[in-house]
Amino acid sequence: MPRRTVPHVEHVTVHGHRRAYVRMGSGPALLLLHGLGCDHTTWAPVMQSLARTHTVIAPDLLGHGQSDKPRADYSLGGYANGMRDLLTVLGIDTATVVGHSFGGGVAMQFAYQFPERTERLVLVASGGLGPEVSPAIRAITTPGFHQAMAVLSAPGVRHVATAALRLLSRSGVRHVRDFGEVADIYDSFKDPRTRAAIRHVTRAVVDWKGQIVTMADRAYLTEAMPMLVVWGADDLVIPVAHASNASALAPTARIEIVPNAGHFPHKDHPERFTKIVRDFIRTTEPARYDRTRWRDLLDEGALRFPVQAEAGESPVAPVHAVRRAAGA
């Protein structure tokens, strides 16, 4: 296996806030959006391969990684605006937007706000497709989270806990395969600015009952845009059943379930993930924004989809068939 190149992290200041990002390759643009508490390195196993045919842009979202962590707007809309402005500064007009977990919610919001700049939408174990989410994420919204994590992230406790999590992640037990990534997120909580930012981000999309943001009421708009949904079959953070929700909400979407993968299928099976994404791009035409068509979809939406799930509820329509990932 060829040695993976360590990408160079660059920085740009937008609206007074310093933002970190990685740019690799050339060709049509791929915008890779990481999940809650992660950063651009979550895409490290696939960036180099994707960059052989595309310009890959992998930012650290505001409040994450090497980007600034100000007291700011951490809503999905705010993040979508930030990604539009970052692409503009980098001279990129349109992109296929790939979002993992919380980043999937940002990707959906970006496509909704800026359809003229979105060629395709790829959702990886994405938020926004149903209410269920792991108790650990719901716990971030509780009043005592910041204080509790201040204690739990003290050097001695943190070092022992993260070492144990990483050891478990290498045990071969499928239910703990994601603990290495959990350890990285846990370790980042040593910075109080990171803890505060993550709390603000989580409260914008989750409460104690689960996810409070859904694409159900706007899913029909994906008819105007190629959409791929990828999920790990053993995801314990956001249930794989949400892939069925996506199929019910957006019948034209391509659904791929990756066997023997958890919440990070792009890390568990990077070659398979890259093949899925490449095949999707190769076999679909990039969306071309047509204002008249978009207006017609909006006008017809209430008639064609008269009953939509309320925010925080799963769609009721079942999925009848889910195509398995290549090589399953």
mmCIF file of C-alpha atoms in Angstrom:
data_model
loop_
_atom_site.group_PDB
_atom_site.id
_atom_site.type_symbol
_atom_site.label_atom_id
_atom_site.label_comp_id
_atom_site.label_asym_id
_atom_site.label_seq_id
_atom_site.Cartn_x
_atom_site.Cartn_y
_atom_site.Cartn_z
ATOM 1 C CA MET A 1 0.000 0.000 0.000
ATOM 2 C CA PRO A 2 1.502 3.399 -0.962
ATOM 3 C CA ARG A 3 2.413 5.756 1.815
ATOM 4 C CA ARG A 4 -0.257 8.335 2.521
ATOM 5 C CA THR A 5 0.818 11.949 2.009
ATOM 6 C CA VAL A 6 0.285 14.211 5.014
ATOM 7 C CA PRO A 7 -1.776 17.123 3.681
ATOM 8 C CA HIS A 8 -0.633 20.688 4.256
ATOM 9 C CA VAL A 9 -3.041 22.717 6.381
ATOM 10 C CA GLU A 10 -3.670 26.236 5.104
ATOM 11 C CA HIS A 11 -5.482 29.118 6.750
ATOM 12 C CA VAL A 12 -7.684 31.946 5.541
ATOM 13 C CA THR A 13 -9.494 34.638 7.507
ATOM 14 C CA VAL A 14 -13.198 35.065 6.731
ATOM 15 C CA HIS A 15 -15.331 37.586 8.643
ATOM 16 C CA GLY A 16 -12.500 38.052 11.117
ATOM 17 C CA HIS A 17 -12.252 34.347 12.000
ATOM 18 C CA ARG A 18 -9.273 32.195 11.022
ATOM 19 C CA ARG A 19 -10.338 29.033 9.241
ATOM 20 C CA ALA A 20 -8.171 25.998 8.591
ATOM 21 C CA TYR A 21 -8.539 23.819 5.521
ATOM 22 C CA VAL A 22 -6.709 21.317 3.344
ATOM 23 C CA ARG A 23 -6.673 21.588 -0.432
ATOM 24 C CA MET A 24 -5.438 18.707 -2.576
ATOM 25 C CA GLY A 25 -5.553 17.660 -6.218
ATOM 26 C CA SER A 26 -7.135 19.245 -9.270
ATOM 27 C CA GLY A 27 -10.325 18.887 -11.262
ATOM 28 C CA PRO A 28 -13.996 19.256 -10.222
ATOM 29 C CA ALA A 29 -14.356 20.301 -6.587
ATOM 30 C CA LEU A 30 -15.264 18.002 -3.700
ATOM 31 C CA LEU A 31 -16.101 19.747 -0.413
ATOM 32 C CA LEU A 32 -15.643 17.324 2.519
ATOM 33 C CA LEU A 33 -17.432 18.326 5.744
ATOM 34 C CA HIS A 34 -16.542 16.484 8.948
ATOM 35 C CA GLY A 35 -18.777 15.630 11.879
ATOM 36 C CA LEU A 36 -19.262 16.964 15.389
ATOM 37 C CA GLY A 37 -16.045 17.237 17.388
ATOM 38 C CA CYS A 38 -13.912 16.015 14.470
ATOM 39 C CA ASP A 39 -11.776 17.907 11.948
ATOM 40 C CA HIS A 40 -10.410 17.485 8.434
ATOM 41 C CA THR A 41 -8.255 14.519 9.497
ATOM 42 C CA THR A 42 -11.326 12.285 9.608
ATOM 43 C CA TRP A 43 -11.069 12.292 5.785
ATOM 44 C CA ALA A 44 -7.363 11.402 5.744
ATOM 45 C CA PRO A 45 -7.912 7.778 4.582
ATOM 46 C CA VAL A 46 -9.743 8.929 1.413
ATOM 47 C CA MET A 47 -8.430 12.423 0.620
ATOM 48 C CA GLN A 48 -5.385 11.398 -1.365
ATOM 49 C CA SER A 49 -7.312 8.900 -3.473
ATOM 50 C CA LEU A 50 -10.135 11.341 -4.207
ATOM 51 C CA ALA A 51 -7.596 14.061 -5.040
ATOM 52 C CA ARG A 52 -6.334 12.031 -8.002
ATOM 53 C CA THR A 53 -9.374 13.135 -9.967
ATOM 54 C CA HIS A 54 -10.800 16.067 -7.989
ATOM 55 C CA THR A 55 -9.915 19.235 -6.145
ATOM 56 C CA VAL A 56 -10.542 18.174 -2.556
ATOM 57 C CA ILE A 57 -11.348 20.888 -0.007
ATOM 58 C CA ALA A 58 -11.522 19.622 3.580
ATOM 59 C CA PRO A 59 -12.039 22.443 6.105
ATOM 60 C CA ASP A 60 -12.055 22.447 9.879
ATOM 61 C CA LEU A 61 -15.498 23.843 10.627
ATOM 62 C CA LEU A 62 -15.586 26.881 12.895
ATOM 63 C CA GLY A 63 -15.189 25.723 16.497
ATOM 64 C CA HIS A 64 -13.287 22.598 15.435
ATOM 65 C CA GLY A 65 -9.715 21.543 14.799
ATOM 66 C CA GLN A 66 -7.329 24.364 13.928
ATOM 67 C CA SER A 67 -10.078 26.848 13.061
ATOM 68 C CA ASP A 68 -11.011 29.639 15.467
ATOM 69 C CA LYS A 69 -13.489 28.914 18.242
ATOM 70 C CA PRO A 70 -15.235 32.229 18.827
ATOM 71 C CA ARG A 71 -18.525 33.043 20.462
ATOM 72 C CA ALA A 72 -20.416 32.958 17.171
ATOM 73 C CA ASP A 73 -23.257 31.537 15.102
ATOM 74 C CA TYR A 74 -22.991 27.739 15.219
ATOM 75 C CA SER A 75 -26.297 27.040 13.483
ATOM 76 C CA LEU A 76 -26.545 24.916 10.346
ATOM 77 C CA GLY A 77 -27.351 28.052 8.375
ATOM 78 C CA GLY A 78 -24.321 29.818 9.781
ATOM 79 C CA TYR A 79 -22.068 26.916 8.804
ATOM 80 C CA ALA A 80 -23.567 26.791 5.299
ATOM 81 C CA ASN A 81 -22.861 30.502 4.882
ATOM 82 C CA GLY A 82 -19.304 29.969 6.085
ATOM 83 C CA MET A 83 -18.707 27.199 3.541
ATOM 84 C CA ARG A 84 -20.103 29.354 0.724
ATOM 85 C CA ASP A 85 -17.738 32.153 1.695
ATOM 86 C CA LEU A 86 -14.761 29.813 2.030
ATOM 87 C CA LEU A 87 -15.364 28.393 -1.459
ATOM 88 C CA THR A 88 -15.722 31.934 -2.805
ATOM 89 C CA VAL A 89 -12.409 33.012 -1.280
ATOM 90 C CA LEU A 90 -10.762 29.897 -2.758
ATOM 91 C CA GLY A 91 -12.159 30.700 -6.207
ATOM 92 C CA ILE A 92 -14.483 27.688 -6.385
ATOM 93 C CA ASP A 93 -17.936 28.288 -7.842
ATOM 94 C CA THR A 94 -19.558 24.847 -7.525
ATOM 95 C CA ALA A 95 -18.811 21.576 -5.748
ATOM 96 C CA THR A 96 -20.050 18.119 -4.943
ATOM 97 C CA VAL A 97 -20.690 18.438 -1.212
ATOM 98 C CA VAL A 98 -19.894 15.447 1.022
ATOM 99 C CA GLY A 99 -20.982 15.623 4.663
ATOM 100 C CA HIS A 100 -20.432 13.151 7.488
ATOM 101 C CA SER A 101 -22.725 13.044 10.540
ATOM 102 C CA PHE A 102 -23.240 16.678 11.642
ATOM 103 C CA GLY A 103 -21.402 17.660 8.463
ATOM 104 C CA GLY A 104 -24.201 15.933 6.553
ATOM 105 C CA GLY A 105 -26.642 18.365 8.121
ATOM 106 C CA VAL A 106 -24.409 21.246 7.029
ATOM 107 C CA ALA A 107 -24.213 19.732 3.522
ATOM 108 C CA MET A 108 -28.015 19.515 3.282
ATOM 109 C CA GLN A 109 -28.371 23.087 4.493
ATOM 110 C CA PHE A 110 -25.738 24.240 1.988
ATOM 111 C CA ALA A 111 -27.596 22.511 -0.857
ATOM 112 C CA TYR A 112 -30.877 24.072 0.284
ATOM 113 C CA GLN A 113 -29.485 27.599 0.639
ATOM 114 C CA PHE A 114 -27.164 27.516 -2.367
ATOM 115 C CA PRO A 115 -28.500 25.059 -4.976
ATOM 116 C CA GLU A 116 -26.744 27.052 -7.679
ATOM 117 C CA ARG A 117 -23.409 26.088 -6.109
ATOM 118 C CA THR A 118 -24.176 22.423 -5.368
ATOM 119 C CA GLU A 119 -23.471 19.834 -8.076
ATOM 120 C CA ARG A 120 -24.278 16.735 -6.021
ATOM 121 C CA LEU A 121 -24.998 15.851 -2.409
ATOM 122 C CA VAL A 122 -23.318 12.958 -0.579
ATOM 123 C CA LEU A 123 -24.514 12.171 2.954
ATOM 124 C CA VAL A 124 -22.405 9.854 5.117
ATOM 125 C CA ALA A 125 -24.102 8.571 8.303
ATOM 126 C CA SER A 126 -25.798 11.933 8.276
ATOM 127 C CA GLY A 127 -27.764 13.833 10.837
ATOM 128 C CA GLY A 128 -31.127 15.299 9.889
ATOM 129 C CA LEU A 129 -32.794 12.080 8.742
ATOM 130 C CA GLY A 130 -34.533 11.021 11.956
ATOM 131 C CA PRO A 131 -34.656 11.771 15.683
ATOM 132 C CA GLU A 132 -32.522 8.937 17.061
ATOM 133 C CA VAL A 133 -28.960 9.690 18.130
ATOM 134 C CA SER A 134 -26.567 8.202 20.689
ATOM 135 C CA PRO A 135 -27.030 9.111 24.387
ATOM 136 C CA ALA A 136 -23.480 10.495 24.456
ATOM 137 C CA ILE A 137 -24.403 13.222 21.970
ATOM 138 C CA ARG A 138 -27.657 14.004 23.782
ATOM 139 C CA ALA A 139 -25.657 14.360 27.009
ATOM 140 C CA ILE A 140 -23.703 17.280 25.512
ATOM 141 C CA THR A 141 -26.888 19.360 25.662
ATOM 142 C CA THR A 142 -27.339 18.932 29.413
ATOM 143 C CA PRO A 143 -26.620 21.898 31.745
ATOM 144 C CA GLY A 144 -23.688 20.236 33.534
ATOM 145 C CA PHE A 145 -21.785 19.059 30.463
ATOM 146 C CA HIS A 146 -19.228 21.886 30.402
ATOM 147 C CA GLN A 147 -18.377 21.513 34.097
ATOM 148 C CA ALA A 148 -18.273 17.717 33.980
ATOM 149 C CA MET A 149 -15.960 17.687 30.968
ATOM 150 C CA ALA A 150 -13.663 20.209 32.663
ATOM 151 C CA VAL A 151 -13.077 17.548 35.330
ATOM 152 C CA LEU A 152 -12.986 14.562 32.960
ATOM 153 C CA SER A 153 -10.532 16.300 30.617
ATOM 154 C CA ALA A 154 -7.958 16.953 33.345
ATOM 155 C CA PRO A 155 -4.598 15.530 32.180
ATOM 156 C CA GLY A 156 -4.444 12.359 34.287
ATOM 157 C CA VAL A 157 -8.038 11.308 33.722
ATOM 158 C CA ARG A 158 -7.965 12.208 30.036
ATOM 159 C CA HIS A 159 -4.756 10.326 29.276
ATOM 160 C CA VAL A 160 -5.976 7.125 30.902
ATOM 161 C CA ALA A 161 -9.419 7.324 29.304
ATOM 162 C CA THR A 162 -8.195 8.084 25.781
ATOM 163 C CA ALA A 163 -5.575 5.312 25.980
ATOM 164 C CA ALA A 164 -8.276 2.849 27.042
ATOM 165 C CA LEU A 165 -10.599 3.974 24.237
ATOM 166 C CA ARG A 166 -7.881 3.592 21.599
ATOM 167 C CA LEU A 167 -6.950 0.156 22.934
ATOM 168 C CA LEU A 168 -10.576 -0.966 22.733
ATOM 169 C CA SER A 169 -10.880 0.371 19.195
ATOM 170 C CA ARG A 170 -8.097 -2.020 18.139
ATOM 171 C CA SER A 171 -9.659 -5.045 19.841
ATOM 172 C CA GLY A 172 -11.534 -6.210 16.760
ATOM 173 C CA VAL A 173 -14.913 -5.971 18.522
ATOM 174 C CA ARG A 174 -17.232 -4.275 16.062
ATOM 175 C CA HIS A 175 -19.276 -2.401 18.659
ATOM 176 C CA VAL A 176 -16.206 -0.466 19.853
ATOM 177 C CA ARG A 177 -14.511 0.110 16.484
ATOM 178 C CA ASP A 178 -15.319 3.861 16.601
ATOM 179 C CA PHE A 179 -13.690 4.406 20.006
ATOM 180 C CA GLY A 180 -10.461 5.646 18.415
ATOM 181 C CA GLU A 181 -12.310 8.583 16.900
ATOM 182 C CA VAL A 182 -14.167 9.067 20.185
ATOM 183 C CA ALA A 183 -10.783 9.276 21.913
ATOM 184 C CA ASP A 184 -9.671 12.057 19.559
ATOM 185 C CA ILE A 185 -12.865 14.011 20.242
ATOM 186 C CA TYR A 186 -12.493 13.460 23.975
ATOM 187 C CA ASP A 187 -8.891 14.659 23.855
ATOM 188 C CA SER A 188 -9.962 17.874 22.083
ATOM 189 C CA PHE A 189 -12.201 18.731 25.041
ATOM 190 C CA LYS A 190 -9.129 19.754 27.035
ATOM 191 C CA ASP A 191 -9.588 23.150 25.370
ATOM 192 C CA PRO A 192 -12.490 24.995 27.078
ATOM 193 C CA ARG A 193 -13.154 26.929 23.863
ATOM 194 C CA THR A 194 -13.710 23.638 22.060
ATOM 195 C CA ARG A 195 -16.084 22.413 24.775
ATOM 196 C CA ALA A 196 -18.100 25.628 24.559
ATOM 197 C CA ALA A 197 -18.246 25.523 20.756
ATOM 198 C CA ILE A 198 -19.321 21.869 20.659
ATOM 199 C CA ARG A 199 -22.033 22.566 23.220
ATOM 200 C CA HIS A 200 -23.398 25.431 21.093
ATOM 201 C CA VAL A 201 -23.266 23.312 17.930
ATOM 202 C CA THR A 202 -25.038 20.363 19.544
ATOM 203 C CA ARG A 203 -27.783 22.446 21.137
ATOM 204 C CA ALA A 204 -28.614 23.863 17.708
ATOM 205 C CA VAL A 205 -29.557 20.418 16.376
ATOM 206 C CA VAL A 206 -30.153 18.084 19.348
ATOM 207 C CA ASP A 207 -32.026 18.122 22.636
ATOM 208 C CA TRP A 208 -32.474 15.422 25.279
ATOM 209 C CA LYS A 209 -35.085 13.665 23.118
ATOM 210 C CA GLY A 210 -32.805 13.471 20.083
ATOM 211 C CA GLN A 211 -32.328 15.334 16.817
ATOM 212 C CA ILE A 212 -34.562 18.364 16.335
ATOM 213 C CA VAL A 213 -33.585 19.250 12.751
ATOM 214 C CA THR A 214 -34.962 17.273 9.817
ATOM 215 C CA MET A 215 -34.873 17.439 6.018
ATOM 216 C CA ALA A 216 -38.367 15.901 5.809
ATOM 217 C CA ASP A 217 -40.170 19.082 4.843
ATOM 218 C CA ARG A 218 -37.711 19.925 2.040
ATOM 219 C CA ALA A 219 -36.644 16.485 0.831
ATOM 220 C CA TYR A 220 -38.593 16.821 -2.425
ATOM 221 C CA LEU A 221 -36.088 19.466 -3.532
ATOM 222 C CA THR A 222 -33.447 16.729 -3.900
ATOM 223 C CA GLU A 223 -35.280 15.723 -7.078
ATOM 224 C CA ALA A 224 -33.318 18.513 -8.745
ATOM 225 C CA MET A 225 -29.963 17.250 -7.472
ATOM 226 C CA PRO A 226 -28.122 13.884 -7.547
ATOM 227 C CA MET A 227 -27.914 12.488 -4.003
ATOM 228 C CA LEU A 228 -25.962 9.604 -2.491
ATOM 229 C CA VAL A 229 -26.419 8.256 1.036
ATOM 230 C CA VAL A 230 -23.708 6.043 2.576
ATOM 231 C CA TRP A 231 -24.056 4.316 5.955
ATOM 232 C CA GLY A 232 -22.136 1.795 8.031
ATOM 233 C CA ALA A 233 -24.256 -1.267 8.810
ATOM 234 C CA ASP A 234 -23.068 -1.286 12.453
ATOM 235 C CA ASP A 235 -23.446 2.443 13.197
ATOM 236 C CA LEU A 236 -24.141 2.964 16.913
ATOM 237 C CA VAL A 237 -24.160 6.776 16.786
ATOM 238 C CA ILE A 238 -26.944 7.343 14.233
ATOM 239 C CA PRO A 239 -28.895 4.181 13.352
ATOM 240 C CA VAL A 240 -28.509 2.697 9.875
ATOM 241 C CA ALA A 241 -32.324 2.716 9.702
ATOM 242 C CA HIS A 242 -32.012 6.407 8.887
ATOM 243 C CA ALA A 243 -30.765 5.344 5.461
ATOM 244 C CA SER A 244 -34.250 3.920 4.959
ATOM 245 C CA ASN A 245 -35.664 7.274 6.029
ATOM 246 C CA ALA A 246 -33.530 8.931 3.358
ATOM 247 C CA SER A 247 -34.837 6.524 0.725
ATOM 248 C CA ALA A 248 -38.425 7.231 1.755
ATOM 249 C CA LEU A 249 -37.896 10.990 1.757
ATOM 250 C CA ALA A 250 -35.885 11.130 -1.454
ATOM 251 C CA PRO A 251 -36.805 8.157 -3.679
ATOM 252 C CA THR A 252 -34.297 9.161 -6.366
ATOM 253 C CA ALA A 253 -31.355 9.009 -3.948
ATOM 254 C CA ARG A 254 -28.775 6.263 -4.259
ATOM 255 C CA ILE A 255 -28.397 4.325 -0.979
ATOM 256 C CA GLU A 256 -25.259 2.357 -0.058
ATOM 257 C CA ILE A 257 -24.961 0.309 3.142
ATOM 258 C CA VAL A 258 -21.361 -0.666 3.918
ATOM 259 C CA PRO A 259 -21.108 -3.993 5.794
ATOM 260 C CA ASN A 260 -18.754 -4.334 8.758
ATOM 261 C CA ALA A 261 -18.546 -0.561 9.201
ATOM 262 C CA GLY A 262 -19.567 1.759 12.010
ATOM 263 C CA HIS A 263 -20.214 5.495 12.108
ATOM 264 C CA PHE A 264 -17.118 6.205 9.986
ATOM 265 C CA PRO A 265 -17.438 4.025 6.854
ATOM 266 C CA HIS A 266 -14.909 6.228 5.064
ATOM 267 C CA LYS A 267 -12.344 5.196 7.689
ATOM 268 C CA ASP A 268 -13.396 1.569 8.125
ATOM 269 C CA HIS A 269 -13.325 0.841 4.381
ATOM 270 C CA PRO A 270 -11.649 3.765 2.591
ATOM 271 C CA GLU A 271 -11.123 1.975 -0.735
ATOM 272 C CA ARG A 272 -14.748 0.875 -0.902
ATOM 273 C CA PHE A 273 -15.939 4.333 0.120
ATOM 274 C CA THR A 274 -13.819 5.996 -2.565
ATOM 275 C CA LYS A 275 -15.128 3.561 -5.173
ATOM 276 C CA ILE A 276 -18.740 4.317 -4.183
ATOM 277 C CA VAL A 277 -18.217 8.087 -4.385
ATOM 278 C CA ARG A 278 -16.304 7.901 -7.649
ATOM 279 C CA ASP A 279 -18.946 5.677 -9.236
ATOM 280 C CA PHE A 280 -21.705 8.034 -8.116
ATOM 281 C CA ILE A 281 -19.939 11.045 -9.621
ATOM 282 C CA ARG A 282 -19.079 9.177 -12.824
ATOM 283 C CA THR A 283 -22.664 8.039 -13.412
ATOM 284 C CA THR A 284 -24.485 11.286 -12.600
ATOM 285 C CA GLU A 285 -24.539 14.679 -14.235
ATOM 286 C CA PRO A 286 -23.865 17.655 -11.958
ATOM 287 C CA ALA A 287 -26.993 19.588 -11.063
ATOM 288 C CA ARG A 288 -27.494 22.766 -13.062
ATOM 289 C CA TYR A 289 -29.473 25.331 -11.158
ATOM 290 C CA ASP A 290 -32.640 26.290 -13.003
ATOM 291 C CA ARG A 291 -34.556 29.001 -11.204
ATOM 292 C CA THR A 292 -37.809 28.136 -12.948
ATOM 293 C CA ARG A 293 -37.547 24.444 -12.065
ATOM 294 C CA TRP A 294 -36.653 25.267 -8.454
ATOM 295 C CA ARG A 295 -39.645 27.587 -8.228
ATOM 296 C CA ASP A 296 -41.915 24.900 -9.703
ATOM 297 C CA LEU A 297 -40.668 22.346 -7.174
ATOM 298 C CA LEU A 298 -41.424 24.775 -4.353
ATOM 299 C CA ASP A 299 -44.874 25.494 -5.766
ATOM 300 C CA GLU A 300 -45.689 21.810 -6.212
ATOM 301 C CA GLY A 301 -44.161 20.594 -2.959
ATOM 302 C CA ALA A 302 -47.240 21.085 -0.800
ATOM 303 C CA LEU A 303 -49.431 19.266 -3.342
ATOM 304 C CA ARG A 304 -47.092 16.359 -4.042
ATOM 305 C CA PHE A 305 -46.041 15.884 -0.407
ATOM 306 C CA PRO A 306 -49.057 17.037 1.621
ATOM 307 C CA VAL A 307 -48.054 15.260 4.831
ATOM 308 C CA GLN A 308 -44.465 15.634 6.018
ATOM 309 C CA ALA A 309 -42.929 14.412 9.242
ATOM 310 C CA GLU A 310 -42.776 16.976 11.998
ATOM 311 C CA ALA A 311 -39.332 18.120 13.109
ATOM 312 C CA GLY A 312 -37.827 15.366 15.228
ATOM 313 C CA GLU A 313 -40.060 12.612 13.779
ATOM 314 C CA SER A 314 -39.057 9.915 11.335
ATOM 315 C CA PRO A 315 -40.853 9.707 7.992
ATOM 316 C CA VAL A 316 -43.424 6.952 7.943
ATOM 317 C CA ALA A 317 -42.841 5.557 4.464
ATOM 318 C CA PRO A 318 -40.769 2.337 4.528
ATOM 319 C CA VAL A 319 -37.859 1.571 2.268
ATOM 320 C CA HIS A 320 -38.418 -1.495 0.100
ATOM 321 C CA ALA A 321 -34.929 -2.105 -1.196
ATOM 322 C CA VAL A 322 -31.490 -0.880 -0.228
ATOM 323 C CA ARG A 323 -28.644 -1.536 -2.591
ATOM 324 C CA ARG A 324 -25.603 -3.025 -0.923
ATOM 325 C CA ALA A 325 -22.207 -1.483 -1.417
ATOM 326 C CA ALA A 326 -20.022 -2.859 -4.168
ATOM 327 C CA GLY A 327 -17.970 -5.761 -2.929
ATOM 328 C CA ALA A 328 -20.371 -6.671 -0.087
#
